[in-house]
């Protein structure tokens, strides 16, 4: 009986060695998402970039006083929510010697560079 069991085990081992290698796993693809530590899923779409109006207002004031050498520049007011996108154009209002004037802001590049026009007459 022992011989029969040993022969059966030997036959199984030999037949296992002769069989073909298992098929490689089939590659799969899954959608990519990011999950925060809290477990919420977030999109991998880049966040919308907008200008900080306070920084643009400071920049406009500097350009008007330092580059255009305009004196009596008072309050500068720029809108919020303006996208940082090359070619985007928006206006800021500037108080110059008690008069409200408009300057045009033209966004030069996606890094946030912009040009400030001379005030409208």
Short mmCIF file of C-alpha atoms in Angstrom, two decimals, residues 29-70:
data_model
loop_
_atom_site.label_atom_id
_atom_site.label_comp_id
_atom_site.label_asym_id
_atom_site.label_seq_id
_atom_site.Cartn_x
_atom_site.Cartn_y
_atom_site.Cartn_z
CA UNK A 29 -6.14 49.55 -16.76
CA UNK A 30 -8.05 51.49 -14.16
CA UNK A 31 -9.05 55.14 -14.01
CA UNK A 32 -6.65 57.17 -11.87
CA UNK A 33 -7.98 59.22 -8.98
CA UNK A 34 -6.41 60.69 -5.89
CA UNK A 35 -7.78 60.08 -2.45
CA UNK A 36 -7.15 62.36 0.48
CA UNK A 37 -6.42 61.17 3.99
CA UNK A 38 -10.07 61.75 4.83
CA UNK A 39 -11.02 59.26 2.13
CA UNK A 40 -12.64 61.65 -0.33
CA UNK A 41 -11.83 61.24 -3.99
CA UNK A 42 -10.38 64.21 -5.85
CA UNK A 43 -10.04 64.89 -9.55
CA UNK A 44 -6.57 65.21 -11.06
CA UNK A 45 -7.69 68.25 -13.06
CA UNK A 46 -5.39 71.19 -12.36
CA UNK A 47 -6.80 73.77 -9.99
CA UNK A 48 -8.05 77.03 -11.49
CA UNK A 49 -5.48 79.80 -10.97
CA UNK A 50 -6.73 83.32 -10.36
CA UNK A 51 -4.98 86.58 -9.56
CA UNK A 52 -4.98 87.90 -6.00
CA UNK A 53 -6.54 91.36 -6.47
CA UNK A 54 -4.46 92.88 -3.64
CA UNK A 55 -1.22 91.82 -5.36
CA UNK A 56 -2.38 93.12 -8.75
CA UNK A 57 -3.41 96.43 -7.14
CA UNK A 58 0.06 96.78 -5.58
CA UNK A 59 1.68 95.92 -8.92
CA UNK A 60 -0.44 98.47 -10.78
CA UNK A 61 0.43 101.16 -8.23
CA UNK A 62 4.16 100.40 -8.61
CA UNK A 63 4.05 100.45 -12.43
CA UNK A 64 2.17 103.76 -12.47
CA UNK A 65 4.47 105.46 -9.96
CA UNK A 66 7.84 103.88 -10.80
CA UNK A 67 7.66 103.15 -14.55
CA UNK A 68 5.21 105.77 -15.82
CA UNK A 69 6.32 108.30 -13.13
CA UNK A 70 2.75 109.36 -12.42
#
